[in-house]
Short mmCIF file of C-alpha atoms in Angstrom, two decimals:
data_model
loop_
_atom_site.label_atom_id
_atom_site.label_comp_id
_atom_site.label_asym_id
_atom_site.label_seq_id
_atom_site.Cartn_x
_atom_site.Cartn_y
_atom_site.Cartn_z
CA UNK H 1 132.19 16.81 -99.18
CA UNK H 2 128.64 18.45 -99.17
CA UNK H 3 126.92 17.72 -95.77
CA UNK H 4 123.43 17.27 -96.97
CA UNK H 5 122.23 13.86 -98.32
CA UNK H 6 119.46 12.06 -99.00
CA UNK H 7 119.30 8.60 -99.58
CA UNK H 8 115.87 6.37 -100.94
CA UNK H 9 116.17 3.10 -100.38
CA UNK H 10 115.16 0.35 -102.34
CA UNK H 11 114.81 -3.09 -102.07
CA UNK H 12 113.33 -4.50 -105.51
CA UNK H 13 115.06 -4.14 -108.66
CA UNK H 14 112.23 -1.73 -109.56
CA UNK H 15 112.41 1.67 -108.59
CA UNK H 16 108.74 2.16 -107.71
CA UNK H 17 106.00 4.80 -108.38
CA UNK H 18 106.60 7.42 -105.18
CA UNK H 19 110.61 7.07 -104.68
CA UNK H 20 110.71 7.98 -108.74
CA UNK H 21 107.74 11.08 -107.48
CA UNK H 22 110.23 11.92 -104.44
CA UNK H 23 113.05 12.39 -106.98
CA UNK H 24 111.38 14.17 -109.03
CA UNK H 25 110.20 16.76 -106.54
CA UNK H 26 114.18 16.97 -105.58
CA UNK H 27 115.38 17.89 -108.82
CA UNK H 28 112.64 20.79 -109.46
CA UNK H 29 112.01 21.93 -105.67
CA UNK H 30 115.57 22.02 -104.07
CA UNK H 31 116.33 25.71 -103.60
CA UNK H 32 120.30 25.68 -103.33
CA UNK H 33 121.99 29.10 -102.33
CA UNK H 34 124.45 30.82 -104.53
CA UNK H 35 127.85 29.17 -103.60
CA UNK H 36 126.29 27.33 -100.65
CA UNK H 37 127.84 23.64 -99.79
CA UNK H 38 125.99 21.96 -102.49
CA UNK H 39 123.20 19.74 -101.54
CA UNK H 40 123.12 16.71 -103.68
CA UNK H 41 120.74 13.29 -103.89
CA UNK H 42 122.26 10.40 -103.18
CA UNK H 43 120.38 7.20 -103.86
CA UNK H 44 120.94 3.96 -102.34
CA UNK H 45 119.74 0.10 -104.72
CA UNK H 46 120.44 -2.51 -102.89
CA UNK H 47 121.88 -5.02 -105.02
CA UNK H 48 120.08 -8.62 -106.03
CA UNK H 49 121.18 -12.04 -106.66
CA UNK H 50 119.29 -11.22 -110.06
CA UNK H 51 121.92 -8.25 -110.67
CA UNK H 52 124.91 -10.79 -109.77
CA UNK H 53 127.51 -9.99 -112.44
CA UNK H 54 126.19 -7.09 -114.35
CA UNK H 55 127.53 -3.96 -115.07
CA UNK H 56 126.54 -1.74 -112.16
CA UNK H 57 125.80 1.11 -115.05
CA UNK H 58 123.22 -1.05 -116.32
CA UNK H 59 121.79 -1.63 -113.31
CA UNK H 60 121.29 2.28 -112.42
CA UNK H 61 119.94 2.98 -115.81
CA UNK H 62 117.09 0.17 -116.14
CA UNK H 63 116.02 1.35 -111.88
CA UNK H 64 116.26 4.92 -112.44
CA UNK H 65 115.86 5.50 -116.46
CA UNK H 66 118.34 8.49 -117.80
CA UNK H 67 119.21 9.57 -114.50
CA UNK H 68 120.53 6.47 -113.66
CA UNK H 69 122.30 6.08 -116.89
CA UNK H 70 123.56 9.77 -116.77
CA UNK H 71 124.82 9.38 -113.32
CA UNK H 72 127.08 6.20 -114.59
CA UNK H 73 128.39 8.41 -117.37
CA UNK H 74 129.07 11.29 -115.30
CA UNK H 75 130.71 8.82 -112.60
CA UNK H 76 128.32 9.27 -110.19
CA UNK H 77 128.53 5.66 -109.02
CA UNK H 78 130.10 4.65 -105.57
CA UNK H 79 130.20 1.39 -103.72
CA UNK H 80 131.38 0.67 -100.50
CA UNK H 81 132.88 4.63 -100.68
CA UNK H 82 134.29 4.28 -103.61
CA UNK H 83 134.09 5.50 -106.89
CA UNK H 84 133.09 2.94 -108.96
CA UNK H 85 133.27 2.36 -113.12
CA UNK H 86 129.91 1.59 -114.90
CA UNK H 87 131.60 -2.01 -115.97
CA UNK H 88 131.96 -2.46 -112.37
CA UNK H 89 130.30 -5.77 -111.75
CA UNK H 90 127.86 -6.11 -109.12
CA UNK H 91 127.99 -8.27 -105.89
CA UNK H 92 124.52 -9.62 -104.80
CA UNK H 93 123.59 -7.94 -101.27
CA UNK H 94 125.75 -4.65 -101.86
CA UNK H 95 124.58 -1.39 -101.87
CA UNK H 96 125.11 1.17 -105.21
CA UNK H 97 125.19 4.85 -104.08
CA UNK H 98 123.76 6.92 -107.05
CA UNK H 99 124.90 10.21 -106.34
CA UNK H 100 123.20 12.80 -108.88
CA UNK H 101 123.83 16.61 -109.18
CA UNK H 102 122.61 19.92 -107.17
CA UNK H 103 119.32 21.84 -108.58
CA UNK H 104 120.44 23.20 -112.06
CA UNK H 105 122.08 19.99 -112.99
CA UNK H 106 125.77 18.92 -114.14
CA UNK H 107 128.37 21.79 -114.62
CA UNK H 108 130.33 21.86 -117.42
CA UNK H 109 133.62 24.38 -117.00
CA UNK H 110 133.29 26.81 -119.94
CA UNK H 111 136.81 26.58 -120.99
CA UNK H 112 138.22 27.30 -124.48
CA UNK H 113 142.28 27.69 -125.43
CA UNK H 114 141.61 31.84 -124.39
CA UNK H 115 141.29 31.00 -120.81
CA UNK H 116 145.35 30.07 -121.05
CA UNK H 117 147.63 32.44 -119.24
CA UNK H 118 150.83 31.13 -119.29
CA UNK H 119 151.83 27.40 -120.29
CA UNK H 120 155.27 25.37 -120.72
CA UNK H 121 156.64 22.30 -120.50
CA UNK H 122 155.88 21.98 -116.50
CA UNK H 123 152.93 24.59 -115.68
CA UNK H 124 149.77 25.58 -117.15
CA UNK H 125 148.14 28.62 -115.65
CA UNK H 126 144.55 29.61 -116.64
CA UNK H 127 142.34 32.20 -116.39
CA UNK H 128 139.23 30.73 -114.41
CA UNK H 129 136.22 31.52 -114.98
CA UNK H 130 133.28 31.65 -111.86
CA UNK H 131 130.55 29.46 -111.31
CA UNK H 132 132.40 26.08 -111.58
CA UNK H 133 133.77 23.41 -109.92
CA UNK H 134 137.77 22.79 -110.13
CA UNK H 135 138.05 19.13 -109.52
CA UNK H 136 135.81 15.96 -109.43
CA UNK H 137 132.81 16.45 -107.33
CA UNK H 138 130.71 13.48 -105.76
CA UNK H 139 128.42 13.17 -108.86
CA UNK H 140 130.47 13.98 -111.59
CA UNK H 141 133.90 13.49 -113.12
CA UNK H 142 133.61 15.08 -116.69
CA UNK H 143 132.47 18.64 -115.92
CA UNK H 144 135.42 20.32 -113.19
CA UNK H 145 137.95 22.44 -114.77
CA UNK H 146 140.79 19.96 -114.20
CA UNK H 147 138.60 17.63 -116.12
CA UNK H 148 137.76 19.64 -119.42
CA UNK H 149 141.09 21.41 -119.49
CA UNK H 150 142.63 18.22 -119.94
CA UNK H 151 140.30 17.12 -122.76
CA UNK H 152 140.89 20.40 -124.41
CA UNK H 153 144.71 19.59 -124.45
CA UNK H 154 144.28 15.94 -125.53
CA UNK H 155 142.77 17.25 -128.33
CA UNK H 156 145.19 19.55 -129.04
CA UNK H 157 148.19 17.44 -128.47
CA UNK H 158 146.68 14.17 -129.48
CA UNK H 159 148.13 11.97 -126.27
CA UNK H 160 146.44 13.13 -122.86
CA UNK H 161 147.84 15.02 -120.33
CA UNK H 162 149.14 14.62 -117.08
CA UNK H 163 147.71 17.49 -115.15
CA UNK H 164 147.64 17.79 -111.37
CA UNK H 165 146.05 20.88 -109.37
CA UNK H 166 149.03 22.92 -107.50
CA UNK H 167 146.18 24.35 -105.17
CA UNK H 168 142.55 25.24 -105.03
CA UNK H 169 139.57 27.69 -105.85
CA UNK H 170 136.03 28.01 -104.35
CA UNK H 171 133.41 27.05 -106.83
CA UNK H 172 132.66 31.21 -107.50
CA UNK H 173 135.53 32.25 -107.05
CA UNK H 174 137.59 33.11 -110.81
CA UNK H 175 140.74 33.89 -111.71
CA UNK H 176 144.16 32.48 -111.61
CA UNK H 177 144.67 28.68 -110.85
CA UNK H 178 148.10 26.79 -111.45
CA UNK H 179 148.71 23.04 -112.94
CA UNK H 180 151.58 21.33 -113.23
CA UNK H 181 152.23 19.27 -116.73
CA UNK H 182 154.95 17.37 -115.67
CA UNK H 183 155.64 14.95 -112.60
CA UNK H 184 159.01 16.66 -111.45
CA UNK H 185 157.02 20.14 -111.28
CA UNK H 186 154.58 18.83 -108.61
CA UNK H 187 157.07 18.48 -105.69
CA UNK H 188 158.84 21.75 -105.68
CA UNK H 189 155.45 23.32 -107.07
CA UNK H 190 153.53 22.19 -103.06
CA UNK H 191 156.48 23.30 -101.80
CA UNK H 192 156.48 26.51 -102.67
CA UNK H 193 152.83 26.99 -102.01
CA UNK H 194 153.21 25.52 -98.77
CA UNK H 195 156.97 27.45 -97.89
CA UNK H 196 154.83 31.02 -98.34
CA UNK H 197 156.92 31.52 -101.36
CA UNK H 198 153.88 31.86 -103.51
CA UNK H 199 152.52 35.35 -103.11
CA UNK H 200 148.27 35.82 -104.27
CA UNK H 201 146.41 39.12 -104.68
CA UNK H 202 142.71 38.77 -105.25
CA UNK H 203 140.23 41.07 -106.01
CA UNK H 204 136.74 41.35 -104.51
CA UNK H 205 133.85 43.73 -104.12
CA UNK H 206 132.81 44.01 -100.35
CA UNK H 207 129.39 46.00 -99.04
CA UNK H 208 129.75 48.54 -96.39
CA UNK H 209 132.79 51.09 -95.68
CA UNK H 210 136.49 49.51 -95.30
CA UNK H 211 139.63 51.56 -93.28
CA UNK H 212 142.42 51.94 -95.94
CA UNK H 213 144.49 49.44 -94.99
CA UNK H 214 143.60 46.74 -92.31
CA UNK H 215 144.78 43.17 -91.05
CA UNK H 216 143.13 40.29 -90.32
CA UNK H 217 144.57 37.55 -87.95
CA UNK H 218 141.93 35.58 -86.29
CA UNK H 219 141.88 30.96 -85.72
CA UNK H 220 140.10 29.31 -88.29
CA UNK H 221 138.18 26.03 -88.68
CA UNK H 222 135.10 24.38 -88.86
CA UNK H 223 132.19 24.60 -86.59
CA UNK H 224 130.20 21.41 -84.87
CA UNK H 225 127.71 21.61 -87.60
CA UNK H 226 130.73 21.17 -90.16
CA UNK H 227 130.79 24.97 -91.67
CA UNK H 228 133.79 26.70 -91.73
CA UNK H 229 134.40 29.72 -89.03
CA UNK H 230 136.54 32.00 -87.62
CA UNK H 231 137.55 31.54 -83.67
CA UNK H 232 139.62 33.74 -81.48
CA UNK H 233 143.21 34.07 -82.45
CA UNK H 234 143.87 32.82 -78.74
CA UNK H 235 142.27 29.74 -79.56
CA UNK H 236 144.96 28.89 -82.09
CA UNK H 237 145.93 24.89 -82.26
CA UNK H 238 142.77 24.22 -79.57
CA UNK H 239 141.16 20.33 -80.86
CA UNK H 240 138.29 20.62 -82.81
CA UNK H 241 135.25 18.14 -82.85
CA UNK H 242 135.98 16.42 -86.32
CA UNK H 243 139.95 15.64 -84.93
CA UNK H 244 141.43 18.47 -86.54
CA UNK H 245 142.76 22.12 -84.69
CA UNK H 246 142.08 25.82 -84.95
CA UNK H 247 144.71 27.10 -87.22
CA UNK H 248 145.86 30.92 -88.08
CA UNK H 249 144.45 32.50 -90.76
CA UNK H 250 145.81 35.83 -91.81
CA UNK H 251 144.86 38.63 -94.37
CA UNK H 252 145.72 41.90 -95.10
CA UNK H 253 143.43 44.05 -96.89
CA UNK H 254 143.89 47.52 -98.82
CA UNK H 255 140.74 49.51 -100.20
CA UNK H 256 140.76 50.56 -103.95
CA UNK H 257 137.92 52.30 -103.82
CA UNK H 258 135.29 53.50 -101.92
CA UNK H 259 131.73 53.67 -103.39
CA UNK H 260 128.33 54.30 -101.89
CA UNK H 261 127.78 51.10 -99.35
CA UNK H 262 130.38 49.01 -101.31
CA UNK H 263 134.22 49.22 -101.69
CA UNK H 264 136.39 47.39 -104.17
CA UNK H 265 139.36 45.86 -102.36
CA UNK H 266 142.42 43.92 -102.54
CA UNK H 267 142.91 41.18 -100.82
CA UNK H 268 146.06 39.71 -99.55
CA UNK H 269 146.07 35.78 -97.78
CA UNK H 270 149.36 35.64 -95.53
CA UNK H 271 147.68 31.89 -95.11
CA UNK H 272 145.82 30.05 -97.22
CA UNK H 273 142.82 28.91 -95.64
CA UNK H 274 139.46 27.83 -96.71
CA UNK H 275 137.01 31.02 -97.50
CA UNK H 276 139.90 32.84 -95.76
CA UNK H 277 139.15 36.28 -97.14
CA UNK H 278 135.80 35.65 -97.44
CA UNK H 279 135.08 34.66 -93.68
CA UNK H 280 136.98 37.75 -92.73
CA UNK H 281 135.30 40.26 -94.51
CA UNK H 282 132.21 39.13 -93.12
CA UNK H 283 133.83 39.68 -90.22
CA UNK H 284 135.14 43.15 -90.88
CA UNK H 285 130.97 43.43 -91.45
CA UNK H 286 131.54 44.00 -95.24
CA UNK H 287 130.77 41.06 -96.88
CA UNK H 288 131.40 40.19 -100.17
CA UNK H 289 128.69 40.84 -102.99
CA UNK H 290 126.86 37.62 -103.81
CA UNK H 291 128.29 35.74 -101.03
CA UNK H 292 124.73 34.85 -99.32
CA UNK H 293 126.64 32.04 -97.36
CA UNK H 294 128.39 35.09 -95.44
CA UNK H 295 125.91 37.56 -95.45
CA UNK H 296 126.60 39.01 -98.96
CA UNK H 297 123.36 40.73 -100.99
CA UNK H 298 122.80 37.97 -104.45
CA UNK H 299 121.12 41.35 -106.42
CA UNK H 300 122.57 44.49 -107.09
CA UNK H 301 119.80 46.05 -108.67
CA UNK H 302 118.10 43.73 -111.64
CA UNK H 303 122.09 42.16 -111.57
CA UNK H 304 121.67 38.70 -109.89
CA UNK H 305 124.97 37.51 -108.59
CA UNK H 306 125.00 34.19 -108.37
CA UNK H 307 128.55 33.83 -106.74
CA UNK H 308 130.91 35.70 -104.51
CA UNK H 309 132.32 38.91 -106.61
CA UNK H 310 136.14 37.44 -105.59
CA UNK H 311 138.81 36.91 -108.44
CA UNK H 312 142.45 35.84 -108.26
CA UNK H 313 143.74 38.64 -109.59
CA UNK H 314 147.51 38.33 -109.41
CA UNK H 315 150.39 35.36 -108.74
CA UNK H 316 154.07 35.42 -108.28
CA UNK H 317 155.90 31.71 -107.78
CA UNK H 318 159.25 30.45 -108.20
CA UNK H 319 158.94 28.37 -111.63
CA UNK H 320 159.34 24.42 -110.39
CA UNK H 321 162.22 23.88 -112.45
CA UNK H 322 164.63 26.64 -112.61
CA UNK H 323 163.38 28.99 -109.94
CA UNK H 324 163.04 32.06 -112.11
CA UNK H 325 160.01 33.91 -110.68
CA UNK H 326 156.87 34.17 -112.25
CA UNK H 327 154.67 37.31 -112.31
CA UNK H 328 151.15 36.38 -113.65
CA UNK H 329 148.36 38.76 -113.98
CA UNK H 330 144.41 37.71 -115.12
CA UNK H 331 141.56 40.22 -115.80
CA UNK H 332 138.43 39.73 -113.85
CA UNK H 333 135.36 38.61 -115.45
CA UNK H 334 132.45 40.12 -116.99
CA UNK H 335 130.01 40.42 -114.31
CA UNK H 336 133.22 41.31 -112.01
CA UNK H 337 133.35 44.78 -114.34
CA UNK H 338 129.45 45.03 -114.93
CA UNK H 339 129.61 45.69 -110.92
CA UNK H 340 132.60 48.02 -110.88
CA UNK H 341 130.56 49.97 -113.46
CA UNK H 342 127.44 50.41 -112.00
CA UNK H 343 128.38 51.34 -108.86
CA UNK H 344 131.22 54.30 -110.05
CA UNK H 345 127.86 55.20 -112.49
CA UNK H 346 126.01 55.41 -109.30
CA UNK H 347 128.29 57.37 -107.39
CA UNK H 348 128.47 60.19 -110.67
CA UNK H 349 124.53 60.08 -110.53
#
């Protein structure tokens, strides 16, 4: 969950004149980093004997206008940690958490029936694009992949689905991702993700010079302050201050071409970490374009990249019901090749 919060508390069923200025000055001023951990508002109305009873969505839309009633839609309403419905009724002396989007607002996945790779009775595999979020964040419930795809195929089908994520991508990260449709996929499906019997390639364009072939085995976890980093591979199942341990992460790279201060590379996760690849070409020192969370430029040029140049590029999996393997390739996206072009332009000028 994002680290940053902010909560404005209020004790009157009014939301008064500078807590309605301070959000305000949140939604325009908030600079958020391309494919940082997203900073969100969270704001905390405390409950009245006068909202006894009413439907908690109500209550966040008369206190805090359309945000308020936006946030219920979105399900951006939690109480006592909890996501909560806007019928939800409310409990004098409680506390509603209205949690409301990053700068730039609510993402909606832009998904049509094209982004489909490869579907049947127990899998659905899609082509995904960057720049959004694959399941429910905080704030919102309507916009993640997961969440549109599934509309999408309600729409097509006319009953909804039942769709379950067989594993995850970062928010900028595009490419392949892999459902299952079908209850009695979703047990052989983890366990062949989690056996090493599912076998990823991604693609990513990295700054600096990379050695043909190379191999990354280092610990990974997360930092005091909550980030994710690499440790010594030495330090391998040592405790960690939020309870969990340094784990191996492993990754095998292989250059596909050299360019002037950038390379296009393949990358191939022996583990499956979080921002495995991504953590270790920053520490190779050749971060990944538009990563600005590793040390990645966000402008190539007039380009702005607005998320990590890293696609999921190619899958192969044992099919959950039969075991016949599956070989799934996806094309990278348009600013992906817009990159790649410039900089083989670049090298021929």
């Amino acid at each position: 969950m994002p680290p940053a919060r902010r909560g404005i508390k209020n004790e009157q069923p009014g939301i008064g004149p500078p807590a309605r200025q301070e959000i305000e000055q949140l939604q325009q001023h908030r600079k958020i980093m391309p494919d940082q951990p997203t900073p969100f508002t969270a704001i905390s109305l405390l409950l009245t004997v006068a909202d006894d009873g009413r439907p908690l969505g109500q209550i966040a839309a008369e206190r805090l206008g359309d945000v308020g009633r936006q946030a219920a839609d979105r399900g951006g309403l939690w109480l006592r940690r909890r996501r909560v419905t806007p019928s939800t009724p409310a409990l004098a002396g409680e506390t509603l958490l209205v949690r409301l989007p990053p700068a730039g607002g609510y993402c909606d996945a832009p998904l049509t029936f094209d982004h489909i790779v490869y579907e049947d009775d127990d899998l659905l595999v899609i082509n995904k694009p960057p720049a959004c979020y694959v399941g429910d964040t905080p704030w919102d419930t309507q916009g993640s992949v997961l969440a549109v795809m599934a509309r999408l195929l309600a729409a097509r089908d006319s009953q909804p689905p039942t769709l379950h994520l067989a594993h995850q991508l970062d928010f900028g990260t595009s490419g392949i991702l892999v459902f299952s449709k079908h209850p009695r996929a979703n047990a052989p499906l983890q366990a062949a993700f989690n056996d090493g019997r599912v076998h990823k390639r991604y693609e990513a364009v990295c700054t600096g010079y990379m050695p043909s072939e190379v191999e990354l085995v280092t610990g990974h976890g997360r930092a005091a302050s909550g980030r994710w980093r690499l440790y010594d591979r030495a330090e391998v199942g040592r405790a960690l201050p939020d309870g969990q341990r340094v784990k191996l992460a492993h990754t095998r790279f292989i250059l596909r071409r050299q360019y002037k201060q950038a390379a296009l590379v393949s990358a191939i996760p022996l583990t499956g970490r979080t921002h495995q690849i991504r953590l270790h070409l920053a520490a190779l020192g050749c971060p990944i374009l538009g990563d600005q969370r590793y040390g990645g430029p966000v402008s190539m040029g007039e380009l702005s990249l607005a998320h990590p140049l890293l696609h999921a590029a190619e899958l192969v999996l044992p099919h959950p019901r039969d075991g016949r393997w599956l070989h799934i390739f996806c094309p990278p996206p348009p600013v992906f090749l817009r990159v790649i072009e410039r900089l083989s332009s670049a090298e021929m000028s």
